PDB file of C-alpha atoms in Angstrom:
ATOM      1  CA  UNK L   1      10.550  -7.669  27.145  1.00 58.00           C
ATOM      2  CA  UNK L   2       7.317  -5.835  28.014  1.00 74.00           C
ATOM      3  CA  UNK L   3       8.317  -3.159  27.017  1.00 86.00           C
ATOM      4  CA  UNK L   4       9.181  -4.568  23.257  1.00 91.00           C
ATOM      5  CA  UNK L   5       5.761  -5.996  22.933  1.00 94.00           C
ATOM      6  CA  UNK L   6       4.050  -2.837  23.684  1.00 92.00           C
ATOM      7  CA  UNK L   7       5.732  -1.246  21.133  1.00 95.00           C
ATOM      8  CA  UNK L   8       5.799  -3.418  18.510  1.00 97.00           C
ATOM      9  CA  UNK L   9       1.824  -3.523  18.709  1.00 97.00           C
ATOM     10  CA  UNK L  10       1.605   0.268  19.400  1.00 97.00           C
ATOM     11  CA  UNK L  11       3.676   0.687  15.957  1.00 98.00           C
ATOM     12  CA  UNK L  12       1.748  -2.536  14.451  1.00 98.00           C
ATOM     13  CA  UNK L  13      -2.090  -0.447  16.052  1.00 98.00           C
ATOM     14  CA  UNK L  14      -1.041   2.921  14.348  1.00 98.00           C
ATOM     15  CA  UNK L  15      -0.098   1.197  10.767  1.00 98.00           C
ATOM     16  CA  UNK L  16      -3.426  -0.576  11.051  1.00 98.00           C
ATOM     17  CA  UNK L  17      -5.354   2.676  11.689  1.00 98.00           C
ATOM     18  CA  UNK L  18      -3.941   4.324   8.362  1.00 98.00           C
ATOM     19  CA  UNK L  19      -5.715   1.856   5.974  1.00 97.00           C
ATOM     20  CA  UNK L  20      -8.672   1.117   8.749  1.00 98.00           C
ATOM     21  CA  UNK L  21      -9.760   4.182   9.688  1.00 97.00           C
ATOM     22  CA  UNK L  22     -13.332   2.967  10.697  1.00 97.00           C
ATOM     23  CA  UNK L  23     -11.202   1.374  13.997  1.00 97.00           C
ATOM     24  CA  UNK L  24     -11.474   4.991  15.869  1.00 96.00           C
ATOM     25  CA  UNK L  25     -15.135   5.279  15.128  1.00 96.00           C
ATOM     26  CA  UNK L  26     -15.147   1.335  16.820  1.00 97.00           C
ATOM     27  CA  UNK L  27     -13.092   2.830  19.806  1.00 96.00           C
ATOM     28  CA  UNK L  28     -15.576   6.223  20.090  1.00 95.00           C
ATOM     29  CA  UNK L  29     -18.726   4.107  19.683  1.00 96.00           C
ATOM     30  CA  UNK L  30     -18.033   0.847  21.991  1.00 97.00           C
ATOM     31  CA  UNK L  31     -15.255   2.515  24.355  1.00 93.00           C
ATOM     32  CA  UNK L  32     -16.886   5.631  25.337  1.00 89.00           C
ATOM     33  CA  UNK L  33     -14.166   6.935  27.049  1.00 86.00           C
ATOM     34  CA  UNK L  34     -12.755   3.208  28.601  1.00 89.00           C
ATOM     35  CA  UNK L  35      -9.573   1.772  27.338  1.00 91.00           C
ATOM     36  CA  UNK L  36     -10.352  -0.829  24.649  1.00 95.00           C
ATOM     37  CA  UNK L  37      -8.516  -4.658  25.103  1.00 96.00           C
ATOM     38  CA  UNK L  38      -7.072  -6.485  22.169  1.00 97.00           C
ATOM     39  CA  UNK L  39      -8.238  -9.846  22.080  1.00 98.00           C
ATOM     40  CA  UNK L  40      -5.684 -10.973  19.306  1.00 98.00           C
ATOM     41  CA  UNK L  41      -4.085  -9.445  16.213  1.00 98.00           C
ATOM     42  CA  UNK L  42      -3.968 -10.954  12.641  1.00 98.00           C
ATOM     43  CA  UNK L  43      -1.963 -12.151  10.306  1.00 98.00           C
ATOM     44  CA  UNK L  44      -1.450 -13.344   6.441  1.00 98.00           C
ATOM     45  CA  UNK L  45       1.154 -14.609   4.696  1.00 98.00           C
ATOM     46  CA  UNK L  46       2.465 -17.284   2.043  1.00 98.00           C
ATOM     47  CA  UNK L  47       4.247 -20.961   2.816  1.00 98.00           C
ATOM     48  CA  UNK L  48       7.051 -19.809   0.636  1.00 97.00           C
ATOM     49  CA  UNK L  49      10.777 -18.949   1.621  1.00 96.00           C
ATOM     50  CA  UNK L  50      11.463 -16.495   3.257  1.00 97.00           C
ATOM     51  CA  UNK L  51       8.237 -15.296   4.477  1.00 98.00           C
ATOM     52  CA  UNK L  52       6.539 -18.203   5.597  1.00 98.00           C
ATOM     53  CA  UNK L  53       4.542 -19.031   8.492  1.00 98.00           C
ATOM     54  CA  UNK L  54       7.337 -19.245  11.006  1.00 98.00           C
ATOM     55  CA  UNK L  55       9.152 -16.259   9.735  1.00 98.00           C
ATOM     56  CA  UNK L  56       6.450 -14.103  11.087  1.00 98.00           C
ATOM     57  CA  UNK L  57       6.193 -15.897  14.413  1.00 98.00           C
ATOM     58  CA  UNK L  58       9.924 -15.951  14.877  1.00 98.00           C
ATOM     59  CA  UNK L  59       9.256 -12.337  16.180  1.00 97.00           C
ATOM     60  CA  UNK L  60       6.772 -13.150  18.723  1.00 98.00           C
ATOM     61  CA  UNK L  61       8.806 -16.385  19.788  1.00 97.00           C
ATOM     62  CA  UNK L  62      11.827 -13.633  20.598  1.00 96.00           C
ATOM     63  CA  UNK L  63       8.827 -11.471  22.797  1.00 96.00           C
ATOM     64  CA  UNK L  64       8.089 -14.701  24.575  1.00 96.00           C
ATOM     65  CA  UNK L  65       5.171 -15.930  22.691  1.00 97.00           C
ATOM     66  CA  UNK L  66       4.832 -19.643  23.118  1.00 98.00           C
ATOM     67  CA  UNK L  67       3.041 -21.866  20.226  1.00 97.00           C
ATOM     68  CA  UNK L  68      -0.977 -22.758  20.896  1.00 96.00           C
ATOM     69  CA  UNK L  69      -2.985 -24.526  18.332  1.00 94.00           C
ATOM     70  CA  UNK L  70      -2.722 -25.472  14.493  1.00 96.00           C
ATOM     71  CA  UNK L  71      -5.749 -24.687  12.513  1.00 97.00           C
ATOM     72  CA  UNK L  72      -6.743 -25.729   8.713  1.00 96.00           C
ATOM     73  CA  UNK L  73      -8.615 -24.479   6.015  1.00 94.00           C
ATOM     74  CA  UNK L  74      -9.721 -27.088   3.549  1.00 93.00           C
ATOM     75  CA  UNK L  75     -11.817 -24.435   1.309  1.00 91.00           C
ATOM     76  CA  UNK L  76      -9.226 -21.938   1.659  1.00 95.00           C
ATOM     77  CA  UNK L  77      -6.294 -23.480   0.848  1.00 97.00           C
ATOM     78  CA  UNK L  78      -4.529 -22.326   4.449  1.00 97.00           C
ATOM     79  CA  UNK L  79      -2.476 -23.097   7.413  1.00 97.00           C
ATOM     80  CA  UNK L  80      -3.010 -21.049  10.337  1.00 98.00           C
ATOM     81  CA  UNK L  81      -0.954 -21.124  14.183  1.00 98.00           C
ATOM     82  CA  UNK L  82      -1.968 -18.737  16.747  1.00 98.00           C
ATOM     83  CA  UNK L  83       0.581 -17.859  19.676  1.00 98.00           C
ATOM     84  CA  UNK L  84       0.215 -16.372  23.190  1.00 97.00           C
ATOM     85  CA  UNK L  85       2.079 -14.954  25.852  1.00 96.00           C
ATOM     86  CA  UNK L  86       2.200 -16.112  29.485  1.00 91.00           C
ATOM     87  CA  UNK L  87       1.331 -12.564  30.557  1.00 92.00           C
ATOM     88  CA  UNK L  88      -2.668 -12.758  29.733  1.00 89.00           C
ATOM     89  CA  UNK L  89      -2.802  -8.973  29.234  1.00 90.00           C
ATOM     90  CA  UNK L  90      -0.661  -9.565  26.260  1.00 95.00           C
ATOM     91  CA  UNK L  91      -2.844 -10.203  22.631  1.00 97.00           C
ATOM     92  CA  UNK L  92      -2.892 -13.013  21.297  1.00 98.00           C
ATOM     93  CA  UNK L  93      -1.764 -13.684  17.638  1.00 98.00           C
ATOM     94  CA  UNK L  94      -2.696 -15.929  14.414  1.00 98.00           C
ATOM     95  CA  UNK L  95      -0.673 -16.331  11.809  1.00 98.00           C
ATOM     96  CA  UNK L  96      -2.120 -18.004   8.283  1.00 98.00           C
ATOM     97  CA  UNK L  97      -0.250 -19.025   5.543  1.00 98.00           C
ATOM     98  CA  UNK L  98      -1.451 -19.631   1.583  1.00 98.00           C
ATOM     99  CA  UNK L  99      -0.814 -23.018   0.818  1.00 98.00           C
ATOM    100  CA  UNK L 100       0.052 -21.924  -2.556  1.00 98.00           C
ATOM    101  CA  UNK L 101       0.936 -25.367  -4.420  1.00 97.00           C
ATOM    102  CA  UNK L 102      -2.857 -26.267  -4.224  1.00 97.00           C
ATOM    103  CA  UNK L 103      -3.288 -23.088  -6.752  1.00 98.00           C
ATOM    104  CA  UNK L 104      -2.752 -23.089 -10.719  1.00 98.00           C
ATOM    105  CA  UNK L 105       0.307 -22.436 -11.903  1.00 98.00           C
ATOM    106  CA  UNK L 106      -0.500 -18.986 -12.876  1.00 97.00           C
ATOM    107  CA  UNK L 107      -1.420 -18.077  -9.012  1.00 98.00           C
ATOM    108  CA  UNK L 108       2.010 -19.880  -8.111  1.00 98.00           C
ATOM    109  CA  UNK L 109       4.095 -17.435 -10.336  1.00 98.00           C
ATOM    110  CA  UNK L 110       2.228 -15.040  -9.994  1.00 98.00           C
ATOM    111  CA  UNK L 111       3.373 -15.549  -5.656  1.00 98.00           C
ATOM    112  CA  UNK L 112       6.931 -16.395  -6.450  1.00 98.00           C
ATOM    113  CA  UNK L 113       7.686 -13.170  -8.325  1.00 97.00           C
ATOM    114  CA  UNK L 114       6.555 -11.303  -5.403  1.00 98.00           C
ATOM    115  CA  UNK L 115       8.159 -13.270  -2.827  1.00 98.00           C
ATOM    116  CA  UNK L 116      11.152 -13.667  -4.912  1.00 98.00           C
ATOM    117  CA  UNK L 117      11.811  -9.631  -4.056  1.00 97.00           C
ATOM    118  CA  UNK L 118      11.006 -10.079  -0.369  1.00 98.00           C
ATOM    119  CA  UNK L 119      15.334  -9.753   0.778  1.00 97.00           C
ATOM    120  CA  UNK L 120      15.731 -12.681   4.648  1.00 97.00           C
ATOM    121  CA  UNK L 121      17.417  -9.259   5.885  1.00 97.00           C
ATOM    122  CA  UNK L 122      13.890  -7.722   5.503  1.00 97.00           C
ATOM    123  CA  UNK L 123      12.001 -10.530   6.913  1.00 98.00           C
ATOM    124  CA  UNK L 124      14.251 -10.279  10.410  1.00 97.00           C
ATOM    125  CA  UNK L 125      13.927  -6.831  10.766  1.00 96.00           C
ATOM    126  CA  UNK L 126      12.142  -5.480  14.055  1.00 94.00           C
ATOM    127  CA  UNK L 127       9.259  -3.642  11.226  1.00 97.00           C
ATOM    128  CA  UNK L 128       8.983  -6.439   9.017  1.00 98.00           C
ATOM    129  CA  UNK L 129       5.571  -6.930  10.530  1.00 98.00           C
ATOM    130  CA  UNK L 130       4.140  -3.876   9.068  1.00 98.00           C
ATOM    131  CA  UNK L 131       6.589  -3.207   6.231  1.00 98.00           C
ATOM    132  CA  UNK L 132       3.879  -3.441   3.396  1.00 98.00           C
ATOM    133  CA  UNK L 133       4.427  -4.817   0.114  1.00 98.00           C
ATOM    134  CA  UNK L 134       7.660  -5.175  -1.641  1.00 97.00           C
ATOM    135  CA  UNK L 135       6.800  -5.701  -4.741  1.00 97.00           C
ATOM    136  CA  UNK L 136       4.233  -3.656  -7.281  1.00 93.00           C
ATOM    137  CA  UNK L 137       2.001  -5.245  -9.070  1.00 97.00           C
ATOM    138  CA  UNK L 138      -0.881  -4.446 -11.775  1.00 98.00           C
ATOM    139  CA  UNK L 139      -4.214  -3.981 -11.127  1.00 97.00           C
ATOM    140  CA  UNK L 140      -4.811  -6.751 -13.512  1.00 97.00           C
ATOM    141  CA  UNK L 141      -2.549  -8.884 -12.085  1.00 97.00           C
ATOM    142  CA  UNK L 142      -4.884  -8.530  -8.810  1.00 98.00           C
ATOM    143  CA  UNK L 143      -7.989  -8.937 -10.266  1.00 97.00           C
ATOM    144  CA  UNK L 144      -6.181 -12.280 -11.729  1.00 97.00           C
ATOM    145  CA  UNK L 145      -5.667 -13.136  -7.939  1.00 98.00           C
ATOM    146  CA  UNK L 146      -9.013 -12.348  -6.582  1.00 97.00           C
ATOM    147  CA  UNK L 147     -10.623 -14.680  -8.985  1.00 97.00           C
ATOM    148  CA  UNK L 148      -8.616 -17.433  -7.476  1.00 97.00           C
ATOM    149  CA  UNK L 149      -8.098 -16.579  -4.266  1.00 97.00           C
ATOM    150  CA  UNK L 150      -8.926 -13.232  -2.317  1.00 97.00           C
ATOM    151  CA  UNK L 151      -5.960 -14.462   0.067  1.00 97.00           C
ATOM    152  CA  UNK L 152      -3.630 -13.719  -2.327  1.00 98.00           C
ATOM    153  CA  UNK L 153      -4.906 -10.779  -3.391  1.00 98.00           C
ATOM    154  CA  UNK L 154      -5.155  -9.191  -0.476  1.00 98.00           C
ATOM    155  CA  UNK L 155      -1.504  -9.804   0.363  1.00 98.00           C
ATOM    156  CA  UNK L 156      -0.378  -8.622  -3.484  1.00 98.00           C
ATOM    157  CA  UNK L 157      -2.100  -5.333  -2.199  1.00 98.00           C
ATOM    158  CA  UNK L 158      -1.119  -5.056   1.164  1.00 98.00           C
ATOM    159  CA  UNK L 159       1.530  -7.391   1.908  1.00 98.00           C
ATOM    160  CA  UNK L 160       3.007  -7.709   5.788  1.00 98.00           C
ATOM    161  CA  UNK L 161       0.783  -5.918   8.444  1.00 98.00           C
ATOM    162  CA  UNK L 162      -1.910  -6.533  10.458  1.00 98.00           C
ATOM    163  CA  UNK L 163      -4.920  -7.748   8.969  1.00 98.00           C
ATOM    164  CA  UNK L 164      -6.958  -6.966  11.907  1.00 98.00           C
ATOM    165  CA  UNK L 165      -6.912  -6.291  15.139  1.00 98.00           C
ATOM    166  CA  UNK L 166     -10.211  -7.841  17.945  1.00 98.00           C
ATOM    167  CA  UNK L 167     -12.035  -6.102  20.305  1.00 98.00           C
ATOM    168  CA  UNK L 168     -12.292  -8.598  23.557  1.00 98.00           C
ATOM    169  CA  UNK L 169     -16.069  -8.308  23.954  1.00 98.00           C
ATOM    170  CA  UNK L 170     -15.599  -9.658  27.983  1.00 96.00           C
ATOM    171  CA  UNK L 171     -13.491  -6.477  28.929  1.00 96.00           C
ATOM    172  CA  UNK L 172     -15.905  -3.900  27.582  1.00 96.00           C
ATOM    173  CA  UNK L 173     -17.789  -2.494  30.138  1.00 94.00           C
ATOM    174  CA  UNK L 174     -21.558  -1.699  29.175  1.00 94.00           C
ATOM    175  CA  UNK L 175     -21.841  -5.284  27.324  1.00 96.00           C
ATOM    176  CA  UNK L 176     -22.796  -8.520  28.193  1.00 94.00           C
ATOM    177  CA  UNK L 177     -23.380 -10.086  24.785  1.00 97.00           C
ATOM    178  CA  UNK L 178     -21.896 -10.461  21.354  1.00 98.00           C
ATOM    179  CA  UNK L 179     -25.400  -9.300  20.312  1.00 98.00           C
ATOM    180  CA  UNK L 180     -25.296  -6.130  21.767  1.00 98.00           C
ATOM    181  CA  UNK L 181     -21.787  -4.833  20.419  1.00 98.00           C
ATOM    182  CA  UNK L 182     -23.677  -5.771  16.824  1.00 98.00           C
ATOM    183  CA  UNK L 183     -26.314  -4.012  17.847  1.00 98.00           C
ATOM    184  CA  UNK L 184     -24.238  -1.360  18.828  1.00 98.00           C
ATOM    185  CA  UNK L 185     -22.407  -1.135  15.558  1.00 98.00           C
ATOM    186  CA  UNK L 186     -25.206  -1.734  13.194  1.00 98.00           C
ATOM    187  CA  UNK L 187     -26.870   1.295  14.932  1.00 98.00           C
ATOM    188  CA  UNK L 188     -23.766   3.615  13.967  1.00 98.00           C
ATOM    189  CA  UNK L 189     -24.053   2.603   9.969  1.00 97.00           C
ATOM    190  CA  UNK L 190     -21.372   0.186  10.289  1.00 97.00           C
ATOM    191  CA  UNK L 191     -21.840  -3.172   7.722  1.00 97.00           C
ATOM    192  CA  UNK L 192     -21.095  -6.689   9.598  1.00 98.00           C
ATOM    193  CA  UNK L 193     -19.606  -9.915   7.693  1.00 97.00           C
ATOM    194  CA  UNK L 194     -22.988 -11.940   7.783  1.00 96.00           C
ATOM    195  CA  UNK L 195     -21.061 -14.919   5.970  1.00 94.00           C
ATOM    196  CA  UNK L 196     -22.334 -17.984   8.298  1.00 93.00           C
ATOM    197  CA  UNK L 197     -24.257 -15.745  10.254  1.00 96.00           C
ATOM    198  CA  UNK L 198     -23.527 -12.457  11.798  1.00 97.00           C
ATOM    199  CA  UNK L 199     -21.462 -14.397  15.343  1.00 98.00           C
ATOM    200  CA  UNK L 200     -19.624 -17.114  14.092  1.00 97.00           C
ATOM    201  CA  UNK L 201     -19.440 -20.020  17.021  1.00 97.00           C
ATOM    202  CA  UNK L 202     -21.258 -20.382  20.382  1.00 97.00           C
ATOM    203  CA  UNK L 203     -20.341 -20.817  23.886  1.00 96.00           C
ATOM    204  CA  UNK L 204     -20.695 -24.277  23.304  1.00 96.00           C
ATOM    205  CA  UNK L 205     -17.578 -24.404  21.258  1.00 96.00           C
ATOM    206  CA  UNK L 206     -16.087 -21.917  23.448  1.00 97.00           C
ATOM    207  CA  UNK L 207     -16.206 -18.842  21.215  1.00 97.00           C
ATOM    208  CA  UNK L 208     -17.982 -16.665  19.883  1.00 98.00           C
ATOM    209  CA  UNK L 209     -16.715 -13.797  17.177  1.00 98.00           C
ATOM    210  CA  UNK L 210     -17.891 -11.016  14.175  1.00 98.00           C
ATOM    211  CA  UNK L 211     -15.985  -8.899  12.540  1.00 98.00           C
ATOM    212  CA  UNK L 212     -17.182  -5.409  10.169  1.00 98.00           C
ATOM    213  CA  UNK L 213     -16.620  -5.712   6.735  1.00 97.00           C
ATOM    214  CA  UNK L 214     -13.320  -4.312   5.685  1.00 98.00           C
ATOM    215  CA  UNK L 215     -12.711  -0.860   5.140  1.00 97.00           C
ATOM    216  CA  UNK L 216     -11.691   0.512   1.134  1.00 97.00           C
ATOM    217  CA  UNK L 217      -8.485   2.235   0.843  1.00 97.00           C
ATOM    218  CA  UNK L 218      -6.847   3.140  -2.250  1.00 97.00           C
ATOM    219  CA  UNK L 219      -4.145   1.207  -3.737  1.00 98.00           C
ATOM    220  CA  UNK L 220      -0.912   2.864  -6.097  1.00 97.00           C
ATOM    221  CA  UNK L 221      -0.557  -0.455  -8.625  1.00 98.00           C
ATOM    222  CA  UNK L 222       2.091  -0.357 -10.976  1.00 97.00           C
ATOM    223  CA  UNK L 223      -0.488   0.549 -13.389  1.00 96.00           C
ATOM    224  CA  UNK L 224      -3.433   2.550 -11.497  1.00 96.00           C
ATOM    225  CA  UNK L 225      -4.674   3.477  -7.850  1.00 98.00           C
ATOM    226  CA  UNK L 226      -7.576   1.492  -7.020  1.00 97.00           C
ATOM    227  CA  UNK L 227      -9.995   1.764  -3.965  1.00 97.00           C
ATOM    228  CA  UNK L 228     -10.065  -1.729  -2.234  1.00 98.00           C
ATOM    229  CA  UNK L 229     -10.907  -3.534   0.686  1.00 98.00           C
ATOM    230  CA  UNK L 230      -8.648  -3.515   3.076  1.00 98.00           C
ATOM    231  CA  UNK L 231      -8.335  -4.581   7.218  1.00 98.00           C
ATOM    232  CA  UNK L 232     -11.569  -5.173   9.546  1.00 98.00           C
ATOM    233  CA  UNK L 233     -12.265  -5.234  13.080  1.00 98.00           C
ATOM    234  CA  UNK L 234     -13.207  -8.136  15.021  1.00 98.00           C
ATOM    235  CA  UNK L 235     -14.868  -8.520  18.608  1.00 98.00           C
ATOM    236  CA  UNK L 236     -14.293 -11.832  20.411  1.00 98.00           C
ATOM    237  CA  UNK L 237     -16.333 -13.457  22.981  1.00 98.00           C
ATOM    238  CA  UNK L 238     -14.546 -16.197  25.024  1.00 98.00           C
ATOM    239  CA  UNK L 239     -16.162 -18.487  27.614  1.00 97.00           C
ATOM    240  CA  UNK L 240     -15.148 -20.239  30.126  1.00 96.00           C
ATOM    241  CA  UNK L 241     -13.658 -23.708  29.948  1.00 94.00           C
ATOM    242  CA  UNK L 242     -13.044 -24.245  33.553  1.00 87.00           C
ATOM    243  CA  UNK L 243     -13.441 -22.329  36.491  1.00 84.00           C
ATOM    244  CA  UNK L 244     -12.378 -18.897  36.122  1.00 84.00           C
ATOM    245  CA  UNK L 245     -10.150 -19.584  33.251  1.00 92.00           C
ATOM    246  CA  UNK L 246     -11.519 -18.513  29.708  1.00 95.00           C
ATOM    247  CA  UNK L 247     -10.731 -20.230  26.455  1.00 96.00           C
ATOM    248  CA  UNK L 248      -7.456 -19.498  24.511  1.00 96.00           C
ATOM    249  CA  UNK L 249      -7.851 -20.841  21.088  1.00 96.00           C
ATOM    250  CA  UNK L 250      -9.611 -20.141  18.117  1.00 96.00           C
ATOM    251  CA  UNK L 251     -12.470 -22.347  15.580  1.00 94.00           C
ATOM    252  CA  UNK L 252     -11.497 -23.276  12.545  1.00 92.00           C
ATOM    253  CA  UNK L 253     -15.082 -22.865  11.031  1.00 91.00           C
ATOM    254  CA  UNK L 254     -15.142 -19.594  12.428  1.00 93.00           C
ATOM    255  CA  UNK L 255     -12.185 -18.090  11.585  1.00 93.00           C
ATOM    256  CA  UNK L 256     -12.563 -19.627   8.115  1.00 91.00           C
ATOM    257  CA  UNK L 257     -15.733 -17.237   7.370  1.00 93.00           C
ATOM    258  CA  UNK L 258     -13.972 -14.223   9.731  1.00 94.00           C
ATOM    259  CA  UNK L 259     -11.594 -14.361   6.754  1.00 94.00           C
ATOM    260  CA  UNK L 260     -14.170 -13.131   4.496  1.00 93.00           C
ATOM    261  CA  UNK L 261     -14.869  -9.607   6.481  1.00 93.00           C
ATOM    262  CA  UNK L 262     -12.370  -8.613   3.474  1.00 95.00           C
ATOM    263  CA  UNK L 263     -14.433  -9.994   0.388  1.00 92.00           C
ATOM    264  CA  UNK L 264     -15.550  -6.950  -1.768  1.00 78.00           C
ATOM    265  CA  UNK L 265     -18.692  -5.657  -0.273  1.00 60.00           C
TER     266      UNK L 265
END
């Protein structure tokens, strides 16, 4: 089962690095030669049949993921769920979903049509996770997205992989503060998500996280190829919340300006 994991995120970590490839400067700069943890990998999708919420966790239920906490975004217009695995080494995952009925009826189309094309063979498939798009859509069409939601865009562009992947700040040896991996970063030219201030949270809510701001990568539309924002990196600091064992779950408030590391910048 192990084994399945491993390679799922392996195949999951290389698909990431071909639209983010800022993430091996990350590893060069902060590893210096040490292995790098994953704190947790993300996820975006729509509440619509067959690719909501549940679809994608279906996968990780099968690797022995077990359900942690529900999370909402009021501003957002999202559901979220993150998942673990009994073996700690294991990343964690979080899983949103557009809550696409609160949209206009343009947005809601605009969703369906997409998802409409998405095949339930497809969704159970062992790459589903980082299949991409399948659908094409205009350029227009995404700028008519972004205006309403940058959620929905960024899935019209992207569709199923990871959205990012997080760098667990308490297994990186040389750092003892979320400060100093910013530092770090901020030295080396990279551009932080100061939305709510550069570290969202605080050890008093268990948590602490930033993120870079996403890298561009160009886009084939049905129309035109476009240059775009695209996946981020985060770095997560968890505390503990008893002795010797660190918190598991996320913060809503955080996570809720964390989703902005892939506003146009």
């Amino acid at each position: 089962m192990s084994q399945q994991v491993e390679v799922l995120f392996e195949n999951l970590w290389q698909d990431y690095l071909s639209r983010t490839p800022s993430a091996k400067k990350v590893h060069q700069i902060l590893g210096e030669g040490h292995p790098i943890v994953n704190d947790h990998v993300a996820f975006r999708t729509f509440d619509i049949s067959p690719v909501g919420l549940e679809v994608l966790a279906q996968h990780f239920l099968d690797l022995g993921y077990k359900e942690g906490g529900d999370y909402h975004f009021e501003a957002k217009k999202l559901r979220a769920k993150h998942f673990e695995h009994e073996d700690p080494e294991l990343p964690k995952v979080f899983i949103s979903e557009l809550m696409t009925d609160e949209f206009s009826e343009e947005l809601q189309k605009k969703v369906k049509d997409m998802v409409a094309q998405v095949s339930v063979e497809d969704t159970k498939k062992s790459d589903f996770l980082y299949s991409g798009t399948h659908w094409k859509v205009s350029h227009a069409d995404y700028q008519a997205l972004l205006e309403e939601s940058e959620y929905a865009a960024w899935m019209a562009a992207f569709g199923y992989c990871a959205n990012h992947f997080t760098v667990s700040v308490n297994q990186l040896p040389g750092y003892e503060s979320l400060e100093q991996v910013n530092q770090k970063l901020k030295d080396n030219g990279f551009k932080l998500n100061d939305s709510g201030g550069e570290i969202k949270g605080s050890p008093e809510v268990y948590l602490e996280q930033s993120s870079t701001m996403a890298d561009r990568h160009p886009v084939e539309f049905s129309d035109k190829t476009a240059e775009i924002p695209s996946c981020f990196y985060e770095f997560a600091k968890r505390y503990e919340i008893e002795n010797g064992k660190l918190y598991t779950g996320f913060v809503a408030a955080s996570a809720d300006k964390i989703f902005e590391s892939t506003n146009a910048n």
